[in-house]
PDB file of C-alpha atoms in Angstrom:
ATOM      1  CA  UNK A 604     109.922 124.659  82.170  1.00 67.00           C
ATOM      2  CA  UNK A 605     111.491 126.946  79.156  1.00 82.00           C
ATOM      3  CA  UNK A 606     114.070 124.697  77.484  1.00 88.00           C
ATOM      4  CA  UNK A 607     117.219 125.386  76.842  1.00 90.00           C
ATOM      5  CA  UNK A 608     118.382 125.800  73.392  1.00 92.00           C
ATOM      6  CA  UNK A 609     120.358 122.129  73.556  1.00 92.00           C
ATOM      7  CA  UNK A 610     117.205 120.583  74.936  1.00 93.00           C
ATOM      8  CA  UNK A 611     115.518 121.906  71.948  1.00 94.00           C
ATOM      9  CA  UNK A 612     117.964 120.862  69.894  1.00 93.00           C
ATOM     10  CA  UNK A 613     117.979 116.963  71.235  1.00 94.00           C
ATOM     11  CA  UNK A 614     113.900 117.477  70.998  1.00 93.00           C
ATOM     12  CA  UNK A 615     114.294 118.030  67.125  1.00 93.00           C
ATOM     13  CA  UNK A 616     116.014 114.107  66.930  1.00 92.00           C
ATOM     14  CA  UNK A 617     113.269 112.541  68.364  1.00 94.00           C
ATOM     15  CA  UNK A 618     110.224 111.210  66.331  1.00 89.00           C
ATOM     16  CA  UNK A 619     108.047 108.135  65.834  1.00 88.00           C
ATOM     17  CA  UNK A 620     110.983 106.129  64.027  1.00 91.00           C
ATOM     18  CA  UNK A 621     113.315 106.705  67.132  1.00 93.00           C
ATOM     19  CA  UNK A 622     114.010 103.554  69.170  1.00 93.00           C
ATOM     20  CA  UNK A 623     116.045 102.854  71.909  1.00 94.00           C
ATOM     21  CA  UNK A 624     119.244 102.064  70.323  1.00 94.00           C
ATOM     22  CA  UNK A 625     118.802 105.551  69.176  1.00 94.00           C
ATOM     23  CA  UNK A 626     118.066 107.009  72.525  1.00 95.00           C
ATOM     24  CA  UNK A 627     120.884 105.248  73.869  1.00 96.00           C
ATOM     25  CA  UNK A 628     123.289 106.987  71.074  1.00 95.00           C
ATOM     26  CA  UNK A 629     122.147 110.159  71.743  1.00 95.00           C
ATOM     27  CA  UNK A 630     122.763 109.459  75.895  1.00 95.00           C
ATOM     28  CA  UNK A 631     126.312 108.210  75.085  1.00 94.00           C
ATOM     29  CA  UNK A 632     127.271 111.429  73.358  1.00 93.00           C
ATOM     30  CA  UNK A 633     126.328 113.699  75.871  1.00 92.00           C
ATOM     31  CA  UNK A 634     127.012 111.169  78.814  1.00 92.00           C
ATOM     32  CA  UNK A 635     125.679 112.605  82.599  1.00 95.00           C
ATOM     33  CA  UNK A 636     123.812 115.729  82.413  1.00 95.00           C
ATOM     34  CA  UNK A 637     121.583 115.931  85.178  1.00 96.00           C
ATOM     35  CA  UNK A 638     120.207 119.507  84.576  1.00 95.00           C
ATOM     36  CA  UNK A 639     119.515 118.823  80.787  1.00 95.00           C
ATOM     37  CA  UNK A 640     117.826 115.448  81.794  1.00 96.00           C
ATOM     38  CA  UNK A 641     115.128 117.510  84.058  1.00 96.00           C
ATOM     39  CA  UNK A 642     114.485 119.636  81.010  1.00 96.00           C
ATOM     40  CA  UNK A 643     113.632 116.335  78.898  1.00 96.00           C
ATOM     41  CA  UNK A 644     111.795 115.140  81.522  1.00 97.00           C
ATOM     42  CA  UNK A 645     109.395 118.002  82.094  1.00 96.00           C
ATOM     43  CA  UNK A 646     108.260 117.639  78.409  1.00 95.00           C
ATOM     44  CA  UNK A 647     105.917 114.587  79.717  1.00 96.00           C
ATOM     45  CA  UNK A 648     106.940 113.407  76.306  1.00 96.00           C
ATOM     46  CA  UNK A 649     107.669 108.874  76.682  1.00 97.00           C
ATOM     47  CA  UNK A 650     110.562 108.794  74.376  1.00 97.00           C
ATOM     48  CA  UNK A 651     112.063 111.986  75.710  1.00 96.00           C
ATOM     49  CA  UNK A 652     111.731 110.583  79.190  1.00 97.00           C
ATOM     50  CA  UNK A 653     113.097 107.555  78.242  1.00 97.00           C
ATOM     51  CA  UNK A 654     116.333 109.155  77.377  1.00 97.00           C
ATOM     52  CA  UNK A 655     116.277 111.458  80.294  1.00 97.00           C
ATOM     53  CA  UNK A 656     116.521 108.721  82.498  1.00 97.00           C
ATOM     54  CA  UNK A 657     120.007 107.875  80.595  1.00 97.00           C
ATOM     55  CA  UNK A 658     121.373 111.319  81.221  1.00 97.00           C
ATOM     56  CA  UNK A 659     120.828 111.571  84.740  1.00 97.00           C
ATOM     57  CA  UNK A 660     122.967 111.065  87.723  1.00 96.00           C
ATOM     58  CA  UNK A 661     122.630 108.333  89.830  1.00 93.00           C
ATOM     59  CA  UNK A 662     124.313 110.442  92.596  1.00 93.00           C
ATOM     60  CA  UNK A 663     121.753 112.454  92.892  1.00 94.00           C
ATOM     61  CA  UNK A 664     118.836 109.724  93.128  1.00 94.00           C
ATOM     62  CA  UNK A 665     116.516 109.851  96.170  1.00 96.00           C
ATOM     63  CA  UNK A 666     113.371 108.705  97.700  1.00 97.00           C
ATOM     64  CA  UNK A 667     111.869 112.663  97.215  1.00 97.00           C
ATOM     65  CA  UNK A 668     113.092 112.262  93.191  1.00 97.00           C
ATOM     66  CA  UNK A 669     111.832 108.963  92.964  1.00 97.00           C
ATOM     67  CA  UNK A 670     108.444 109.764  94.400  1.00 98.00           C
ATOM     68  CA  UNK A 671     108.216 112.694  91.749  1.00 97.00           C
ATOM     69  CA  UNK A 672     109.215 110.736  88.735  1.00 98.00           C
ATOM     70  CA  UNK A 673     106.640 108.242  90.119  1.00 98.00           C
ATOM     71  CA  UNK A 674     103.974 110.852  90.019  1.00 98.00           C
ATOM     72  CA  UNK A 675     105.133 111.675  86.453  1.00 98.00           C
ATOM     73  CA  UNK A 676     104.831 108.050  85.439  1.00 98.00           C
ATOM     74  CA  UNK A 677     101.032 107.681  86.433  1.00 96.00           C
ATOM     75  CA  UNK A 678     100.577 110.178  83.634  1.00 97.00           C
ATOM     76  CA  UNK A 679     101.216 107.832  80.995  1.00 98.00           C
ATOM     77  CA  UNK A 680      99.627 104.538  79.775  1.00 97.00           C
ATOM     78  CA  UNK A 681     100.290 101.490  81.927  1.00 97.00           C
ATOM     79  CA  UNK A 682     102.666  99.897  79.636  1.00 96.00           C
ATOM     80  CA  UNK A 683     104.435 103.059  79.081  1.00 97.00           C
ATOM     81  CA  UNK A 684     104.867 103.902  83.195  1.00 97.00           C
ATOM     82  CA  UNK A 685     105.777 100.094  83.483  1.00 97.00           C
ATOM     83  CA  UNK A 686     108.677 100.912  81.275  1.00 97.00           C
ATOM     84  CA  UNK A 687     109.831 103.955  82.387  1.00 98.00           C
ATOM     85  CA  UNK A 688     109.952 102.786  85.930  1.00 97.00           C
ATOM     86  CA  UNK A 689     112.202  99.308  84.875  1.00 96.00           C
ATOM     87  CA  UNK A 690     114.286 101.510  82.609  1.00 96.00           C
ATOM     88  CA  UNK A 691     114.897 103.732  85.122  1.00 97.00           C
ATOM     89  CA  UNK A 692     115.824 100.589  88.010  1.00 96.00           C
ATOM     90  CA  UNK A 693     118.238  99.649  85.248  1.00 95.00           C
ATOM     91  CA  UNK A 694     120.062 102.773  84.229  1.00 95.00           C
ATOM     92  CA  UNK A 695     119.752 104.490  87.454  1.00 96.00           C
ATOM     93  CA  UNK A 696     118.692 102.541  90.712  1.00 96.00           C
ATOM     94  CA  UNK A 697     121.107 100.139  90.431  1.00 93.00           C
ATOM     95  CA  UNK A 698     124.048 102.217  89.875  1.00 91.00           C
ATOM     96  CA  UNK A 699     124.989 103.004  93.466  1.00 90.00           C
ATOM     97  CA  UNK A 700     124.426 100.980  97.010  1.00 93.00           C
ATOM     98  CA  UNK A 701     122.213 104.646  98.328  1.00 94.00           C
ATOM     99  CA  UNK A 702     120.048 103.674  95.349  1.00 94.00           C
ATOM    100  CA  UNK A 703     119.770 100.159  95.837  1.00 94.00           C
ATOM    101  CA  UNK A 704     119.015 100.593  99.667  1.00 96.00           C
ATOM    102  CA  UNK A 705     115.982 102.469  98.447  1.00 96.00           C
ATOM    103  CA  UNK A 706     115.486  99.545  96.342  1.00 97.00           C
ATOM    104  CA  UNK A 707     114.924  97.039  98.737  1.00 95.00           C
ATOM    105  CA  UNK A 708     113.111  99.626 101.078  1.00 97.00           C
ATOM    106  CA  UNK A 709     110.363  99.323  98.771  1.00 98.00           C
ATOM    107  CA  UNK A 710     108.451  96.192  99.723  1.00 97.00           C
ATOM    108  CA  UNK A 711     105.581  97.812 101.167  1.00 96.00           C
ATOM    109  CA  UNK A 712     105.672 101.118  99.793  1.00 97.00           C
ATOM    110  CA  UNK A 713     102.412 102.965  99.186  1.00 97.00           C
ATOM    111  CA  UNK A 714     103.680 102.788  95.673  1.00 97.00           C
ATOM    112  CA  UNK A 715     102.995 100.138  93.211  1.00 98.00           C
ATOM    113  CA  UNK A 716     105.252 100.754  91.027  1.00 98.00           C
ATOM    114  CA  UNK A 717     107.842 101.446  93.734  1.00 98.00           C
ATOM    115  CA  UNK A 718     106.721  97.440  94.992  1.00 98.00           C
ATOM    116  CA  UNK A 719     107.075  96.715  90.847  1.00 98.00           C
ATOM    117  CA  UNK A 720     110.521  97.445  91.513  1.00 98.00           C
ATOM    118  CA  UNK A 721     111.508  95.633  94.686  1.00 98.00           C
ATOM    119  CA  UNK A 722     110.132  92.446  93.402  1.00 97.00           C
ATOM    120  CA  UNK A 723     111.898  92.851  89.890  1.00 97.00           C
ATOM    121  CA  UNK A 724     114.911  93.597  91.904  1.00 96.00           C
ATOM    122  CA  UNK A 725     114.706  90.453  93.523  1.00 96.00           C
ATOM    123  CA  UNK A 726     114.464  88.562  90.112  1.00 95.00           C
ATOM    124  CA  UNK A 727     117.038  90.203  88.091  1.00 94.00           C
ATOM    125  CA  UNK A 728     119.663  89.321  91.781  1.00 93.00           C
ATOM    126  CA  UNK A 729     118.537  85.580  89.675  1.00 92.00           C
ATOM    127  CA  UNK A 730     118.313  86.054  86.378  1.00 88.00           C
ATOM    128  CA  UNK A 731     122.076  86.898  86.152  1.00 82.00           C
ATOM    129  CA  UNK A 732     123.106  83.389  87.183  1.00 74.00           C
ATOM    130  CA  UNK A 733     124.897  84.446  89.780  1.00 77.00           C
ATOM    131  CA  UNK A 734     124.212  82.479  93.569  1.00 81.00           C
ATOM    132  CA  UNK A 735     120.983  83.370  94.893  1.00 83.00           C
ATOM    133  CA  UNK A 736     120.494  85.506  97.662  1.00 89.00           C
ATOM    134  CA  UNK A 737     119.469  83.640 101.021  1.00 92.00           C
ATOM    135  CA  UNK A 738     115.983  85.434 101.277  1.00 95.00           C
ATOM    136  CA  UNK A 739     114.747  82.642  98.793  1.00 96.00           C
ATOM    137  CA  UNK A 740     112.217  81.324 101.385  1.00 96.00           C
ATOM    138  CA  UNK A 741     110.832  84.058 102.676  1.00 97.00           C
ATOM    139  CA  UNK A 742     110.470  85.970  99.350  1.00 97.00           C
ATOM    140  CA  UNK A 743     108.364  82.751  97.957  1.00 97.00           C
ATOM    141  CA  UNK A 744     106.149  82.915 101.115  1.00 97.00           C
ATOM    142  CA  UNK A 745     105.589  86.582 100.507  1.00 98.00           C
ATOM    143  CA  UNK A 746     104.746  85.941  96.907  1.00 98.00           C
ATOM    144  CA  UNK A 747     102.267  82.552  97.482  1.00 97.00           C
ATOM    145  CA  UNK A 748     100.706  84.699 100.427  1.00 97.00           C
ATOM    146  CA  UNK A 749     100.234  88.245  98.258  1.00 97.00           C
ATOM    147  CA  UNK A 750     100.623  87.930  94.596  1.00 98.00           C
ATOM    148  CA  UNK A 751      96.605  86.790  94.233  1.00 95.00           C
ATOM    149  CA  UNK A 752      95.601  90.330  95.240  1.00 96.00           C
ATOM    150  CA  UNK A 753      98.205  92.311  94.142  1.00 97.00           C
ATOM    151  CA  UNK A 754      98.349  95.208  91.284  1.00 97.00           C
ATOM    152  CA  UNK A 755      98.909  93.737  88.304  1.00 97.00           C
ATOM    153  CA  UNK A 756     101.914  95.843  87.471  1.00 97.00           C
ATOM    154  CA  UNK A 757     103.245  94.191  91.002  1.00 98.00           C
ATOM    155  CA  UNK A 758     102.007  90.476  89.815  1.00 97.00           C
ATOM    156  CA  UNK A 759     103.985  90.465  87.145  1.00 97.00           C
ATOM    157  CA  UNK A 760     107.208  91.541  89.208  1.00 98.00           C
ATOM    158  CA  UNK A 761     106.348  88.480  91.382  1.00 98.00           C
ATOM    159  CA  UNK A 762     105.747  86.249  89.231  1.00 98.00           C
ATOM    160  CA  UNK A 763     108.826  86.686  87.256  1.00 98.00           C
ATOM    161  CA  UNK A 764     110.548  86.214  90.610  1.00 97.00           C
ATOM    162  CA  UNK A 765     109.043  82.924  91.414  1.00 98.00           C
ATOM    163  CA  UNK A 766     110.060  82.148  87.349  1.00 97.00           C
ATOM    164  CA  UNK A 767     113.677  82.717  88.793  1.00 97.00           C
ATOM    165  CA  UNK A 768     113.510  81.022  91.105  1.00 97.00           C
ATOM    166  CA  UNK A 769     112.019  78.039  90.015  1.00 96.00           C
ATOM    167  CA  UNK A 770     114.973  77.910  87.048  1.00 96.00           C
ATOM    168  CA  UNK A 771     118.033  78.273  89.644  1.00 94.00           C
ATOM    169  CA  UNK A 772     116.914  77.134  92.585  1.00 95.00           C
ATOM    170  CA  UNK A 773     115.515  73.331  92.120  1.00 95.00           C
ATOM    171  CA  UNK A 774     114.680  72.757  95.822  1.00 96.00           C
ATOM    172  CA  UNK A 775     112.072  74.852  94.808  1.00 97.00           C
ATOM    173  CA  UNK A 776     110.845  74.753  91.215  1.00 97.00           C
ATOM    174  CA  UNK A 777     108.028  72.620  92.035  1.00 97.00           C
ATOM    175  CA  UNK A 778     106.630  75.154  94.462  1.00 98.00           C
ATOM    176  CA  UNK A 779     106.600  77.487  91.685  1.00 98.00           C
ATOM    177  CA  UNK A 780     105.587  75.236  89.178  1.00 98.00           C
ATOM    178  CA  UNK A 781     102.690  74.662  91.899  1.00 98.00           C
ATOM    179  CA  UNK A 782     102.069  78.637  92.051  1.00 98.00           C
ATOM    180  CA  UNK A 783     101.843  79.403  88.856  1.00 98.00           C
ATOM    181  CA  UNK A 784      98.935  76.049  87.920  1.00 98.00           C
ATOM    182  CA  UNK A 785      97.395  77.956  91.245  1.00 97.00           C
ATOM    183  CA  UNK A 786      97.324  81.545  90.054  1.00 97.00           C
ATOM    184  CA  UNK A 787      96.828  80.424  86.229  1.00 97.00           C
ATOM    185  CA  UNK A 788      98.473  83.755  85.806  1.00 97.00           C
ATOM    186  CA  UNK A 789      99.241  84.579  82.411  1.00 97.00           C
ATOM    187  CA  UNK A 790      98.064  81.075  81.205  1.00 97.00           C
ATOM    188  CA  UNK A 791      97.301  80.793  77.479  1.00 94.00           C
ATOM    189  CA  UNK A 792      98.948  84.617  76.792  1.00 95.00           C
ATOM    190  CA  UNK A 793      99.939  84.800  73.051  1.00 93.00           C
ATOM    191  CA  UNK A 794     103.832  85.957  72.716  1.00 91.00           C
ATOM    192  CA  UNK A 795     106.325  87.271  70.363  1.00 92.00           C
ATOM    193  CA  UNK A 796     107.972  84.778  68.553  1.00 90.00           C
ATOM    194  CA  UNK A 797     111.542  83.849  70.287  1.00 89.00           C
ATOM    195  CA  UNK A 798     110.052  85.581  73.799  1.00 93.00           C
ATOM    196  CA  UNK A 799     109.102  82.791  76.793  1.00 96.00           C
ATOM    197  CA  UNK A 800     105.793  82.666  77.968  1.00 96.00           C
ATOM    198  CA  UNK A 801     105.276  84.480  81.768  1.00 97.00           C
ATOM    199  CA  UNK A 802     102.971  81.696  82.741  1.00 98.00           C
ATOM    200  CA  UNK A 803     105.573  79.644  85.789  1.00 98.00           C
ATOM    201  CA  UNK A 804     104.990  76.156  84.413  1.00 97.00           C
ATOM    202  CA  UNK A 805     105.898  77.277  80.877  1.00 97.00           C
ATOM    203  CA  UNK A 806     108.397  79.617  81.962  1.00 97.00           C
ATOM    204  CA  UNK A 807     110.247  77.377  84.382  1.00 97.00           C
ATOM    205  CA  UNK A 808     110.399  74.659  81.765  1.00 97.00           C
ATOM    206  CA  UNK A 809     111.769  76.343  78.734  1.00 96.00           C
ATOM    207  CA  UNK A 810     114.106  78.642  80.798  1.00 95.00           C
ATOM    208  CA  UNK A 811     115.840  75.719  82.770  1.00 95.00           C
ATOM    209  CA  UNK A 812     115.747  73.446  79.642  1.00 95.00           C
ATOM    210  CA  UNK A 813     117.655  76.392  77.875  1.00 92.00           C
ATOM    211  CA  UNK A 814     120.541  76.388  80.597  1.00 91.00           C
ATOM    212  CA  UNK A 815     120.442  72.234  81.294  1.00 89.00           C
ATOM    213  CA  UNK A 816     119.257  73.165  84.476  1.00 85.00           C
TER     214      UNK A 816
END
């Protein structure tokens, strides 16, 4: 795709020492622009991806866009595709109920990043606080059955989930305390200072201790 002159011109503000305050500066200038956003997008460029996904509009969202940006995404590095798929559930997917219906449509897509973003989804619904949706039970039976052989891009999506869970819902935390000594997923992983560990026993226990839970 030829860009446009203003696509250019957004291009030239982008560099290695951009972050995503700055991105997110640039976005609230030119608010929804749905056409420029393609442009960005079809540089194949992370940070000018990243931003594109700010500038689009959520109205316009569907499962055929979805599936091409998902294409897109599998050209980049796994942490970088991981991103631009959660960025992209936050500023777009969850901006509408026709977005969020594809959302939880997603449980056994073909996809796995598409499945990344059901199960995230389902943890952020917790992670807010607010009351827990009633598909508690089932979710953690999907989880204990699956998560073992899943993608790991789809693990971690669970496994934050159960993490929820265990801090909100105490009928259950011991199941996920349980799941996570069972899985030993993300056991001993070195983190950031100030970030909680992903491994459930760990997680559980600082997050619920933080919120006298």
């Amino acid at each position: 795709m030829k860009l446009s002159s203003k696509a250019a011109t957004i291009l030239d503000q982008i560099n290695t020492k951009t972050n995503l305050g700055d991105l997110r500066k640039i976005a609230k200038d030119i608010k929804t622009d749905h056409g420029l956003a393609m442009e960005l997008w079809s540089t194949g460029k992370f940070l000018p991806r990243l931003l594109a996904i700010l500038m689009m509009d959520h109205k316009q969202v569907s499962q055929d866009l979805v599936n091409t940006l998902d294409k897109d995404m599998h050209t980049h590095p796994f942490d970088e595709r991981n991103q631009l798929m959660d960025w992209f559930m936050a500023n777009q997917l969850t901006k509408n109920k026709k977005a969020v219906a594809l959302i939880e449509s997603w449980e056994n897509s073909s996809s796995a990043l598409q499945r990344r973003v059901y199960w995230y989804y389902q943890a952020r619904l917790r992670w807010t606080g607010q009351t827990p949706p009633a598909n508690t039970p089932e979710l953690l039976a999907k989880i204990e059955a699956h998560i073992a052989k899943e993608e790991p891009e789809v693990q971690w999506a669970m496994n934050f989930t159960a993490g929820w869970i265990g801090v909100y819902e105490k009928q259950y935390r011991n199941r996920c305390v349980a799941l996570g000594e069972k899985t030993g997923l993300y056991k001993g992983d070195k983190v950031s200072k100030g970030c909680t560990p992903d491994y459930l026993p760990e997680f559980i226990t600082i997050e619920s201790n933080k919120r006298n839970l």
